[in-house]
Coordinates of C-alpha atoms and ligand atoms in Angstrom, one line a residue:
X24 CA 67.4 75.1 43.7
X25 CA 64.2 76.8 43.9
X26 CA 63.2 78.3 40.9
X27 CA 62.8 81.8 42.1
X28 CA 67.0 81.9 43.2
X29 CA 67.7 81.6 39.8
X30 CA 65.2 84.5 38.5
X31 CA 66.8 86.7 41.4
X32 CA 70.0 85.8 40.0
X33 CA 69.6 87.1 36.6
X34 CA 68.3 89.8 37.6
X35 CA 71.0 90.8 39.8
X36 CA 73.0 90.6 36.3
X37 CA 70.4 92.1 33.9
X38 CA 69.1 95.2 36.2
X39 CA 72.5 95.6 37.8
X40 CA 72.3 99.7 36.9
X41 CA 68.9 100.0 38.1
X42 CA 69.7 98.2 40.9
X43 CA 72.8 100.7 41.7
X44 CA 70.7 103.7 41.1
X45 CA 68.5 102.0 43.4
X46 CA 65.4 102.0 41.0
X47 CA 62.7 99.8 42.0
X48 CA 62.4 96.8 39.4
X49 CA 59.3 95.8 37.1
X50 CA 57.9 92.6 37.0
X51 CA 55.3 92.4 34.2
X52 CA 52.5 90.5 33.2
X53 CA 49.5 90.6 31.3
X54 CA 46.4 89.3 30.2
X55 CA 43.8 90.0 27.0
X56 CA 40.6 90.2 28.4
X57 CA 39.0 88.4 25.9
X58 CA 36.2 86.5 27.6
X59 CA 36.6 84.5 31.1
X60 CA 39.9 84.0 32.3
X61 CA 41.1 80.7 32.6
X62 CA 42.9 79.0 36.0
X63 CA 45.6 78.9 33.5
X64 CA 46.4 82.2 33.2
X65 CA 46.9 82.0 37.2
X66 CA 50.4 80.3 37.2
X67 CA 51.9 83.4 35.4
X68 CA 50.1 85.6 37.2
X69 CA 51.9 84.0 40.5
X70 CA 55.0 83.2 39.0
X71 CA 55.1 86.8 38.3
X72 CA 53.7 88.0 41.8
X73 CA 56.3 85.7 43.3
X74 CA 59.5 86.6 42.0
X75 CA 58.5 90.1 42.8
X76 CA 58.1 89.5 46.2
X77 CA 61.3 87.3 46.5
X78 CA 63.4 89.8 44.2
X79 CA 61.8 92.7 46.9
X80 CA 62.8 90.6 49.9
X81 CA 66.1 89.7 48.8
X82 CA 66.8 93.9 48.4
X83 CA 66.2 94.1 45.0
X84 CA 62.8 96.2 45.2
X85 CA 60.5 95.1 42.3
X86 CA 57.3 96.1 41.3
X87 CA 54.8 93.8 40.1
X88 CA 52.8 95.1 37.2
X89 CA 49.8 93.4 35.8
X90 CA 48.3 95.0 31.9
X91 CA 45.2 94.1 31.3
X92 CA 45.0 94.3 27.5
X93 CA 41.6 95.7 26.6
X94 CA 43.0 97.0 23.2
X95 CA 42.9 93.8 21.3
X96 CA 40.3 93.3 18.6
X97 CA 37.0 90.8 19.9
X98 CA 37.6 88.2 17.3
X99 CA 35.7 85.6 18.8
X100 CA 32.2 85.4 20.5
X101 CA 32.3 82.6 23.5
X102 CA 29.7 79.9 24.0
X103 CA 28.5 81.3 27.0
X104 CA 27.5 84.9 25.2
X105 CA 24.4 84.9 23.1
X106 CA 26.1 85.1 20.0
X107 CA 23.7 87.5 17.7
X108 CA 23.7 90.2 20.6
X109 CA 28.0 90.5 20.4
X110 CA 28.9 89.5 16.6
X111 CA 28.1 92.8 15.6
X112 CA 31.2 93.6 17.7
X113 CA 33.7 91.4 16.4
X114 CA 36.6 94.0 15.1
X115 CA 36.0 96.4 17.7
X116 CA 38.4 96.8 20.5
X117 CA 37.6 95.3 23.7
X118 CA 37.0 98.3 25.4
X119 CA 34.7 99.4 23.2
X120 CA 32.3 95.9 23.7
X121 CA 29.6 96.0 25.6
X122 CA 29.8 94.4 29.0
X123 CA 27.6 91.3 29.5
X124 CA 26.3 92.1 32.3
X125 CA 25.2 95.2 34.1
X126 CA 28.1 96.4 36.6
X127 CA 31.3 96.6 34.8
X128 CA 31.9 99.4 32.0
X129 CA 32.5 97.6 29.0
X130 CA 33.9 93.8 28.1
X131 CA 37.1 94.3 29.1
X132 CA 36.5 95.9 32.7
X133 CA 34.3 92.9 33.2
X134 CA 36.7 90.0 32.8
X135 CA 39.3 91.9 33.3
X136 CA 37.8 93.1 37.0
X137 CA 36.9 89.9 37.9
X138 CA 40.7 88.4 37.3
X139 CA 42.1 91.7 39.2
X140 CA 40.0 90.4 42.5
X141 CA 41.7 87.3 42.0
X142 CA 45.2 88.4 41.8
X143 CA 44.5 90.7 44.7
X144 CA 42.8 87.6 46.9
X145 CA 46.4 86.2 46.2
X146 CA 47.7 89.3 48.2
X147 CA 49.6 90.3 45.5
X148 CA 50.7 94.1 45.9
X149 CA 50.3 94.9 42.1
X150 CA 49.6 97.9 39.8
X151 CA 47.2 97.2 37.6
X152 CA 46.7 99.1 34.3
X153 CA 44.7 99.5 31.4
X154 CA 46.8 99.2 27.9
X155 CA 44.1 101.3 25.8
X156 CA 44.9 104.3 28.9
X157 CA 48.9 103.8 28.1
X158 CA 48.0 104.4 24.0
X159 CA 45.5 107.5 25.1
X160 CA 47.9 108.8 27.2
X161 CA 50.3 108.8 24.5
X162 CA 52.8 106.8 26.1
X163 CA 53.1 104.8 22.9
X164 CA 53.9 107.7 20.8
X165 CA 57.0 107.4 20.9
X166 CA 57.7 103.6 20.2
X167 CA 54.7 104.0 17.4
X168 CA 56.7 106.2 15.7
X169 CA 60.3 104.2 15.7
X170 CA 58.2 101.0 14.7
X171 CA 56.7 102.6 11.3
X172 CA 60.2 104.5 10.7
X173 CA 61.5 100.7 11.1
X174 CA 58.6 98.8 9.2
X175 CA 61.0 97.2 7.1
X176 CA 63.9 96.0 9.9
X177 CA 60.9 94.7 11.7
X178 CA 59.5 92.3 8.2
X179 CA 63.2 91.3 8.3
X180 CA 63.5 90.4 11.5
X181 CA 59.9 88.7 11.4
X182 CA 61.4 86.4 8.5
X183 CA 64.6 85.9 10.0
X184 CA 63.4 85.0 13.2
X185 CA 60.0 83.1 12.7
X186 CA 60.1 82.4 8.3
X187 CA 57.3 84.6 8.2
X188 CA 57.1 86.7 5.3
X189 CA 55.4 90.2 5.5
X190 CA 53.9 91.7 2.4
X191 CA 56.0 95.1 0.7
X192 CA 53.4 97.3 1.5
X193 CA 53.5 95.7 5.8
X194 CA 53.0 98.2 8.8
X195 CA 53.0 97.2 12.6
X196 CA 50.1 98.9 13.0
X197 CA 46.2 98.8 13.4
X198 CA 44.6 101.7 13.4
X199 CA 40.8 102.4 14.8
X200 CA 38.5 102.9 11.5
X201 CA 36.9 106.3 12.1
X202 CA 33.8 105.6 10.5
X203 CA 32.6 102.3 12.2
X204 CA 35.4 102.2 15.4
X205 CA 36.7 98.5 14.3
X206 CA 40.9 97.9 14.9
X207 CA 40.3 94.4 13.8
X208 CA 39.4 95.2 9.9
X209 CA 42.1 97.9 9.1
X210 CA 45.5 98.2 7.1
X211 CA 47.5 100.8 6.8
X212 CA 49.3 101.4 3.5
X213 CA 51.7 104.5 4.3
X214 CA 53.1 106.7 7.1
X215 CA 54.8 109.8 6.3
X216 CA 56.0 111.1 10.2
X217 CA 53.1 112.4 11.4
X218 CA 49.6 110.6 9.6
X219 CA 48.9 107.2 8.5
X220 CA 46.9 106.3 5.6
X221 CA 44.7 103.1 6.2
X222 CA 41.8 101.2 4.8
X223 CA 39.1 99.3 6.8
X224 CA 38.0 96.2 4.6
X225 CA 37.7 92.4 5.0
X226 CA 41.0 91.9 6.0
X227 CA 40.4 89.4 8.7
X228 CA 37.8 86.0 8.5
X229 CA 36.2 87.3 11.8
X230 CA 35.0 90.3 11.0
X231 CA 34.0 92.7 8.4
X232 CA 35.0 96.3 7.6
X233 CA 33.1 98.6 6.6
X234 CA 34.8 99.9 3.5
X235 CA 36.2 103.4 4.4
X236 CA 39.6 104.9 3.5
X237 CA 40.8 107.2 5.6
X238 CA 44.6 109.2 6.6
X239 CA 44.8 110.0 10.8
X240 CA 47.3 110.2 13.1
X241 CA 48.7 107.1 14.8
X242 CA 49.3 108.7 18.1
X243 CA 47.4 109.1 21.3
X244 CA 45.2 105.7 21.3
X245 CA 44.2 106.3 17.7
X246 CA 46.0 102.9 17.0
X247 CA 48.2 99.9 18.2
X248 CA 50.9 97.7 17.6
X249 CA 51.0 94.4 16.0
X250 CA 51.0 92.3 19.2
X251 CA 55.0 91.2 18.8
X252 CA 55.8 94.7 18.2
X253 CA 54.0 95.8 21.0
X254 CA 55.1 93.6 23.0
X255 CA 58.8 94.9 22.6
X256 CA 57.6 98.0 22.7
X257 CA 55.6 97.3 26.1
X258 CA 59.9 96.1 27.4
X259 CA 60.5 99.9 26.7
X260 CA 57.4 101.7 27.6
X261 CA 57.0 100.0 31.0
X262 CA 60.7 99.6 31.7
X263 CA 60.6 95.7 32.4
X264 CA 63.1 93.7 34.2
X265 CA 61.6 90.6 34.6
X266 CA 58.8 89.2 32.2
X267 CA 58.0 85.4 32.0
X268 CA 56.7 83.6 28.8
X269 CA 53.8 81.1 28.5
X270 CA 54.5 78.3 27.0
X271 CA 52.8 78.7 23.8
X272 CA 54.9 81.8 22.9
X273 CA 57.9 80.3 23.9
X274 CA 58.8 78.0 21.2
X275 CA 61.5 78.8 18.9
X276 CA 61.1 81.4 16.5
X277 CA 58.2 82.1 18.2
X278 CA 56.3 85.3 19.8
X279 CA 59.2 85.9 22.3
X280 CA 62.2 85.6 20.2
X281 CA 60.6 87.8 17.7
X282 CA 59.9 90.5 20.8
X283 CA 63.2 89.9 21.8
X284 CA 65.1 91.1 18.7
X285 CA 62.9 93.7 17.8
X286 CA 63.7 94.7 21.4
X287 CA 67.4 94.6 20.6
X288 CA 67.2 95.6 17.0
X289 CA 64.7 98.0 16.5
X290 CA 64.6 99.4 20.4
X291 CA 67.7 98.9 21.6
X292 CA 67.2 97.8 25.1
X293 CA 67.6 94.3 26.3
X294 CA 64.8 92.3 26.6
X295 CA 63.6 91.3 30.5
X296 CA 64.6 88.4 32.1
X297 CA 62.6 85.7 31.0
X298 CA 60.8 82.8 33.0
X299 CA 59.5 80.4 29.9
X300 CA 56.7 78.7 31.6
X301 CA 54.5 75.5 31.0
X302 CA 50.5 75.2 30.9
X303 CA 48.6 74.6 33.9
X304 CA 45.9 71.7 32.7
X305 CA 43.0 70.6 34.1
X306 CA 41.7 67.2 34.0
X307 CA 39.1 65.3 35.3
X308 CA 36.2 63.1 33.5
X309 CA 33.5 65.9 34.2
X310 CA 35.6 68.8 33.6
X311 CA 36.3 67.3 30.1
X312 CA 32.4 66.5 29.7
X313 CA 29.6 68.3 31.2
X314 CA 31.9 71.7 31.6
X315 CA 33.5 71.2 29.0
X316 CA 35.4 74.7 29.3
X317 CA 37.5 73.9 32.0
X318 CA 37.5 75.8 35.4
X319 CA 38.2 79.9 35.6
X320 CA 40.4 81.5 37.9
X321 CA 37.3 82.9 40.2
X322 CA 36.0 79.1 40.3
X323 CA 40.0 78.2 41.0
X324 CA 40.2 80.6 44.2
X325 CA 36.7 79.9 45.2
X326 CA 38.0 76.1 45.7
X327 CA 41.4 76.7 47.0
X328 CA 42.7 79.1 49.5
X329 CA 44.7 81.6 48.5
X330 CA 47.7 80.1 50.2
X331 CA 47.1 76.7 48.7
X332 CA 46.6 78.4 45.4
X333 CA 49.9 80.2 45.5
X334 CA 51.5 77.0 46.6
X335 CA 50.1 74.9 43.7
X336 CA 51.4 77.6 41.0
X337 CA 54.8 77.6 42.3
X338 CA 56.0 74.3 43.6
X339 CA 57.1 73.1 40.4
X340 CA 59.6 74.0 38.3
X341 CA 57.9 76.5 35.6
X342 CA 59.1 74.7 32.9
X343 CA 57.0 71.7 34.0
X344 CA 53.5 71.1 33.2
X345 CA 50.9 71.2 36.0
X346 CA 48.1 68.8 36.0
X347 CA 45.6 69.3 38.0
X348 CA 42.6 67.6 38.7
X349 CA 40.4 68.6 41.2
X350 CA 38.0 65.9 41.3
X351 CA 40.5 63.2 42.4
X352 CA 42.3 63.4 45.4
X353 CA 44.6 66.1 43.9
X354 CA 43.4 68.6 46.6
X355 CA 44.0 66.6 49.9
X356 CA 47.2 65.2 48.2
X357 CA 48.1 68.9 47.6
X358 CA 47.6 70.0 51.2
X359 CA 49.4 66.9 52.3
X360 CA 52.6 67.8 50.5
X361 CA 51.8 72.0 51.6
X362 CA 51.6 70.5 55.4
X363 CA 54.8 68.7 55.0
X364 CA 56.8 71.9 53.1
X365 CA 55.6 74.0 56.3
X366 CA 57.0 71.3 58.6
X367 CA 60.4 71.9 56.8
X368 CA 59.7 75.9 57.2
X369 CA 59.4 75.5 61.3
X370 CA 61.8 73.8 61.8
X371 CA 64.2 76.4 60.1
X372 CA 65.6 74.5 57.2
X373 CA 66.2 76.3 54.8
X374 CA 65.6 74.3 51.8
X375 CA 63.6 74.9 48.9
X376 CA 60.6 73.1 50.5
X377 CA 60.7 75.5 53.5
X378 CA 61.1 78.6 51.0
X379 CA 58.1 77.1 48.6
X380 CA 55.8 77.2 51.8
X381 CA 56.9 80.5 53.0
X382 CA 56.3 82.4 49.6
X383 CA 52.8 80.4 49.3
X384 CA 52.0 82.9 52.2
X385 CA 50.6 86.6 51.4
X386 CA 53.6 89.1 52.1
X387 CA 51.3 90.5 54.9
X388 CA 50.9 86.5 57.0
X389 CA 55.0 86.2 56.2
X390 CA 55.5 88.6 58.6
X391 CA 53.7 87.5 61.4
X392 CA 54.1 83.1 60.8
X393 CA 54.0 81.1 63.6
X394 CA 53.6 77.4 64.0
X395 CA 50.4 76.1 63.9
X396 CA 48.6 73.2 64.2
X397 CA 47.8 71.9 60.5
X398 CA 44.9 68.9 60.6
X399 CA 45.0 66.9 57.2
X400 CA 43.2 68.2 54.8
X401 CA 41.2 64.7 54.5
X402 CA 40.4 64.4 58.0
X403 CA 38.3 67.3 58.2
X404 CA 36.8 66.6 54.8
X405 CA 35.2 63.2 56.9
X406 CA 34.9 65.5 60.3
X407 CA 32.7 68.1 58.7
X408 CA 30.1 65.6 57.9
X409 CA 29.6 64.4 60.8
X410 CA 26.6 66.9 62.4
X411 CA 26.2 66.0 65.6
X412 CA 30.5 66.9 66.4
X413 CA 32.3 69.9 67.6
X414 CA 35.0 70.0 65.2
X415 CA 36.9 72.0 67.7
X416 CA 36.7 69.9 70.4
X417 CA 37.5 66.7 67.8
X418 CA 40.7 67.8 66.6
X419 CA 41.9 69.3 70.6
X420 CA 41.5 65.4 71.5
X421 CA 42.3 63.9 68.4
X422 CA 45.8 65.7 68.5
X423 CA 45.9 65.8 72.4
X424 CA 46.1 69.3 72.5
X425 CA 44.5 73.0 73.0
X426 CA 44.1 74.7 70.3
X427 CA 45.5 78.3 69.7
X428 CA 43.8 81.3 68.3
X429 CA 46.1 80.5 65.0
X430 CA 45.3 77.3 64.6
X431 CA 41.3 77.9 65.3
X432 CA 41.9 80.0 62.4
X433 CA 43.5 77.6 60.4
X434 CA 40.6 74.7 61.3
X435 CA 38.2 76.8 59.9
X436 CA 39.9 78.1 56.7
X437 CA 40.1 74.1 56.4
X438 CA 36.5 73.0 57.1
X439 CA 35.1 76.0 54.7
X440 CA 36.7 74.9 51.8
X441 CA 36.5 70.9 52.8
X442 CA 32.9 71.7 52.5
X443 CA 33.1 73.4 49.1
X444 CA 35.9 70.9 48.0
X445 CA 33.0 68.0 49.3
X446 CA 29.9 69.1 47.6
X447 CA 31.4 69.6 44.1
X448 CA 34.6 67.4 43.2
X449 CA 35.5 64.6 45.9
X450 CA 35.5 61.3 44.7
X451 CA 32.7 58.9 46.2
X452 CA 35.3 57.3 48.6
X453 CA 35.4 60.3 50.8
X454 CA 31.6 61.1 51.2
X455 CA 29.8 59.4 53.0
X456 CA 27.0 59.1 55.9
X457 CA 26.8 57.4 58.9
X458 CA 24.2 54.6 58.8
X459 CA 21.4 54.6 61.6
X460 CA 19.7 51.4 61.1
X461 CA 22.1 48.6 60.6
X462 CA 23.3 48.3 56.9
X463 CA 22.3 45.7 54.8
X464 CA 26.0 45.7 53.2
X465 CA 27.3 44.8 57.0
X466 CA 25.0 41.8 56.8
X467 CA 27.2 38.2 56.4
X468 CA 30.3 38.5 57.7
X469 CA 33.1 36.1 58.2
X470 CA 33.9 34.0 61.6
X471 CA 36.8 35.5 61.6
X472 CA 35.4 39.4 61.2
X473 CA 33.1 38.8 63.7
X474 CA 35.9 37.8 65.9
X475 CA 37.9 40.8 65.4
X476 CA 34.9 42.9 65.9
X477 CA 33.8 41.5 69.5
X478 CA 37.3 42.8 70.7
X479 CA 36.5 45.8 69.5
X480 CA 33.3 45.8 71.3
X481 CA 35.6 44.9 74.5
X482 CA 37.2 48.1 74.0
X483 CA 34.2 50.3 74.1
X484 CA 32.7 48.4 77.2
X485 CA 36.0 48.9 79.5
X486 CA 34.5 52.4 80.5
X487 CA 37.3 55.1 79.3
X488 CA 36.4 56.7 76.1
X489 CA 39.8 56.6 73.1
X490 CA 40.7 59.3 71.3
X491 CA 41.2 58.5 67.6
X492 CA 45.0 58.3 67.6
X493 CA 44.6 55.6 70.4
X494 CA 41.5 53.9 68.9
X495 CA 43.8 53.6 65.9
X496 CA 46.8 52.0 67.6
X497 CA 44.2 49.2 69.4
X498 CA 43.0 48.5 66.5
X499 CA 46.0 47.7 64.7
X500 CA 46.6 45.2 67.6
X501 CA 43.5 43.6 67.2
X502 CA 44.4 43.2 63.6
X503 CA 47.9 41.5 64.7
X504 CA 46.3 39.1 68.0
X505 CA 43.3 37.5 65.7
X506 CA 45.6 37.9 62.6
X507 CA 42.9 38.4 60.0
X508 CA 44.0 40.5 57.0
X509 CA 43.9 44.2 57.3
X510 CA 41.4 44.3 54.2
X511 CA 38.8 42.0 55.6
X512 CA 38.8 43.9 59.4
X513 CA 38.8 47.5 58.2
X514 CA 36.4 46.5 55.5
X515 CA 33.5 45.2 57.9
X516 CA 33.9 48.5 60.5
X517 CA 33.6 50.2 57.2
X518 CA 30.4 48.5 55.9
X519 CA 28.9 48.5 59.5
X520 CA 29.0 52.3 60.4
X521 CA 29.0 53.5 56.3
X522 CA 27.4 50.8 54.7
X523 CA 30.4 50.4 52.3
X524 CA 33.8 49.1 52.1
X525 CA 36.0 52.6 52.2
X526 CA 36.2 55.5 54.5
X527 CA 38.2 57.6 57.0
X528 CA 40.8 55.8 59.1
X529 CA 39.3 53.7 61.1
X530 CA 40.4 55.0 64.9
X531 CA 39.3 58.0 63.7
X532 CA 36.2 57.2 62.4
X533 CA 35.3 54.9 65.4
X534 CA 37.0 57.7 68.0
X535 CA 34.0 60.6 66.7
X536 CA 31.1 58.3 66.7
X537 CA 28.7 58.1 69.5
X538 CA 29.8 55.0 71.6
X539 CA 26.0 53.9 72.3
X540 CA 25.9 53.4 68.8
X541 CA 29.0 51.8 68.4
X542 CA 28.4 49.2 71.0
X543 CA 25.4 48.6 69.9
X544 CA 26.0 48.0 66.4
X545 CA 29.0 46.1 66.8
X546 CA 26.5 43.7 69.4
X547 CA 24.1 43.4 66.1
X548 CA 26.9 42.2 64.0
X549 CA 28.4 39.8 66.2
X550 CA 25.1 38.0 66.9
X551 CA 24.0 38.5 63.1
Ligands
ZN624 ZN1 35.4 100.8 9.3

């Protein structure tokens, strides 16, 4: 069953009032805009997006709601920022960080911004919102104010739950120091309804405070939650329905199952559905070298359509790891198994395949799919670098047929990023360039190669020019009549047009080149 049933499923259960009263559902995620977002943070962003969609399109209208959390201390400077300029706002709350570049309003907005185009490339209909607005606007208030009147439920519950112990004198609370505007350097020591008293001190190893004691009130953005807290609070504030959990808060006793019974306990609302899901890794030899950092979600949809992108979020099962690595042959293998998914899908099954490929689509392009013409992903990669073709025109006679104004569409979408996907991650094997002066790699070959090759050459002197698909069928008898291994033949038509031993399939290669060439070439070798 694909995945997505089951989240549809429970929520049919959990929501069933809402449902009734016919109130739209929430689907919530989030992300702290700490610094450049990882792919990673992608798969729940789609996971997410997806079972909003679905949960919509099976009439159980949900809203997809994204936070990003700009409320969270800055505790940590990345590489890429020079670290003497931004130090001096370690504490502060992210908002309230200067942006590194030009553009976006503060540190927050320009992470944050940059993931939002992202998630909206992925056509995802979402609301977006800021978490330090919710706190101004005093939509916390309320929560705030059950969460200090429960301070001591909540240490129980923290102990019970996790075997963390919190301190006698504990509030789930940070409060913004008045005097130097840190959140990350504060404690509050007592509440009495309406004020908090706090201290702002060196509290935290990131960051220093400044020293000053002070009473204010807790309301109206003046201070947040302790993240678990808050994030049962965010269950009530926001209403949610359905909220996944990453991986590494899912573990027992850990960040959800805390959130979860303070939900229960303290607010007294069931927690959303849940939709624990794994990491999404990158590998690769450079990545884990020269980048070091691993790949953000702008440098993910820059590589991927957002189709494809959707696709490789979804088609596993959440609780299974994704490893991806973009420098192998991941990618063409990916739009392999995405061609073969949408095969399923036109033929009308119904299967979880077929469903995969049709919620890989925007909401907007589900409305409007028709079959198209998909040409391997790898077989455009080896047609775009060949200059002197009409891609076009390649792929009508390749596939014997004309192409449509969809599938024109779909050829180019594939040729742009074949290009991209070319000039930064694909292995040696599928670049190459075609040789104008006879190779020095195609030089010695066997009896038996040269054989095989002159009834090639009898091919290309007959007069009618074969299209790939045919090229590739005579060649195979060729292969069977001289009976020389497949290695050894596909190996020399390799090192005589590439000058090496891999490359495209063969008919296809031989089908795009310019017969002069070929003939003449293959005359070189067999007199060599
Ligand atoms: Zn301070």
């Amino acid at each position: 069953m694909f995945w997505i049933e089951r989240v549809i499923a429970e929520s049919r259960v959990h929501s069933a009032a809402k449902i009734k009263a016919k109130t739209p559902l929430v689907v919530r995620d989030e992300k702290t805009a700490s610094g450049r977002i990882h792919v990673g943070s992608l798969r729940g962003v789609v996971i997410h997006g997806v079972a909003g969609e679905a949960l919509s399109e099976a009439e159980v209208p949900a809203q997809f709601v994204y936070e990003i959390n700009d409320f969270d201390p800055f505790d940590d400077v990345p590489s890429s920022l020079e670290r003497e300029k931004f130090a001096p706002f370690l504490g502060k709350p992210l908002f309230a960080v200067p942006s590194p570049e030009a553009g976006a309003e503060n540190y927050a907005e320009y992470y944050g911004g940059e993931f939002i185009g992202v998630i909206k490339e992925l056509g995802f209909e979402v609301q977006t919102y800021r978490a330090s607005d919710y706190y101004k606007q005093g939509k916390f208030n309320a929560a705030i104010k059950t969460a200090l009147e429960a301070r001591d439920l909540i240490a129980e519950i923290y102990e019970r739950v996790s075997g963390g112990k919190r301190g006698k004198n504990w509030f789930p609370i940070s409060v913004i120091c008045e005097q130097c505007g840190k959140i990350g350097t504060t404690k509050v020591s007592s509440f009495d309804g309406a004020r908090v008293t706090y201290e702002c001190g060196d509290f935290v190893e990131w960051a220093k405070g400044c020293g000053h004691k002070g009473e204010i009130s807790p309301y109206d953005g003046n201070a947040k939650l302790l993240w678990k807290v808050e994030w049962a609070a965010k269950f009530v504030v926001l209403d949610v329905d359905v909220e996944g959990a990453g991986k590494d808060h899912s573990t027992k006793g850990g960040a959800r199952d805390i959130a979860d019974a303070i939900a229960r306990e303290v607010f007294h609302v069931e927690p959303p559905v849940n939709i624990p899901y794994e990491f999404f890794h990158i590998g690769g030899q450079k990545m884990s070298t020269s980048r070091g950092k691993g790949i953000s979600a702008r440098e993910m949809a820059d590589l991927l359509p957002p189709k494809l992108l959707r696709f490789l979020m979804i088609y596993k099962e959440p609780a299974r790891v994704i490893e991806f690595d973009p420098e192998g042959d991941t990618i063409p293998v990916l739009y392999d198994m995405y061609d073969r998914y949408a095969e399923e899908y036109f033929k009308g099954e119904q299967g979880e395949h077929a469903r995969m490929f049709y919620f890989a689509q925007a909401p907007s392009a589900r409305k409007n799919l028709k079959k198209h013409l998909m040409p391997r992903f790898s077989e455009i990669a080896y047609l775009v670098q060949m200059p002197h073709l009409t891609l076009t025109e390649e792929i009508e006679m390749a596939y014997g047929v004309t192409l449509s104004k969809v599938d024109e569409t779909e050829l180019e979408q594939r040729a742009a990023y074949a290009k991209i996907w070319l000039s930064r991650f694909a292995p040696p094997d599928y670049n190459f360039e075609i040789q104008k002066e006879f190779p020095e790699a195609a030089r010695g070959l066997s009896t038996k190669q040269k054989e095989a090759l002159s009834q090639v050459l009898a091919i290309f002197t007959d007069g009618k020019k074969l299209t790939g698909a045919e090229l590739h069928t005579r060649l195979h008898d060729i292969k069977t009549e001289t009976g020389i291994a497949p290695a050894e033949f596909f190996k020399a038509l390799y090192r005589l047009f590439l000058g090496k031993e891999s490359g495209p399939k063969a008919g296809l290669l031989l089908g795009v080149l310019d017969p002069d060439l070929v003939r003449k070439r293959l005359k070189e070798a067999i007199e060599s």
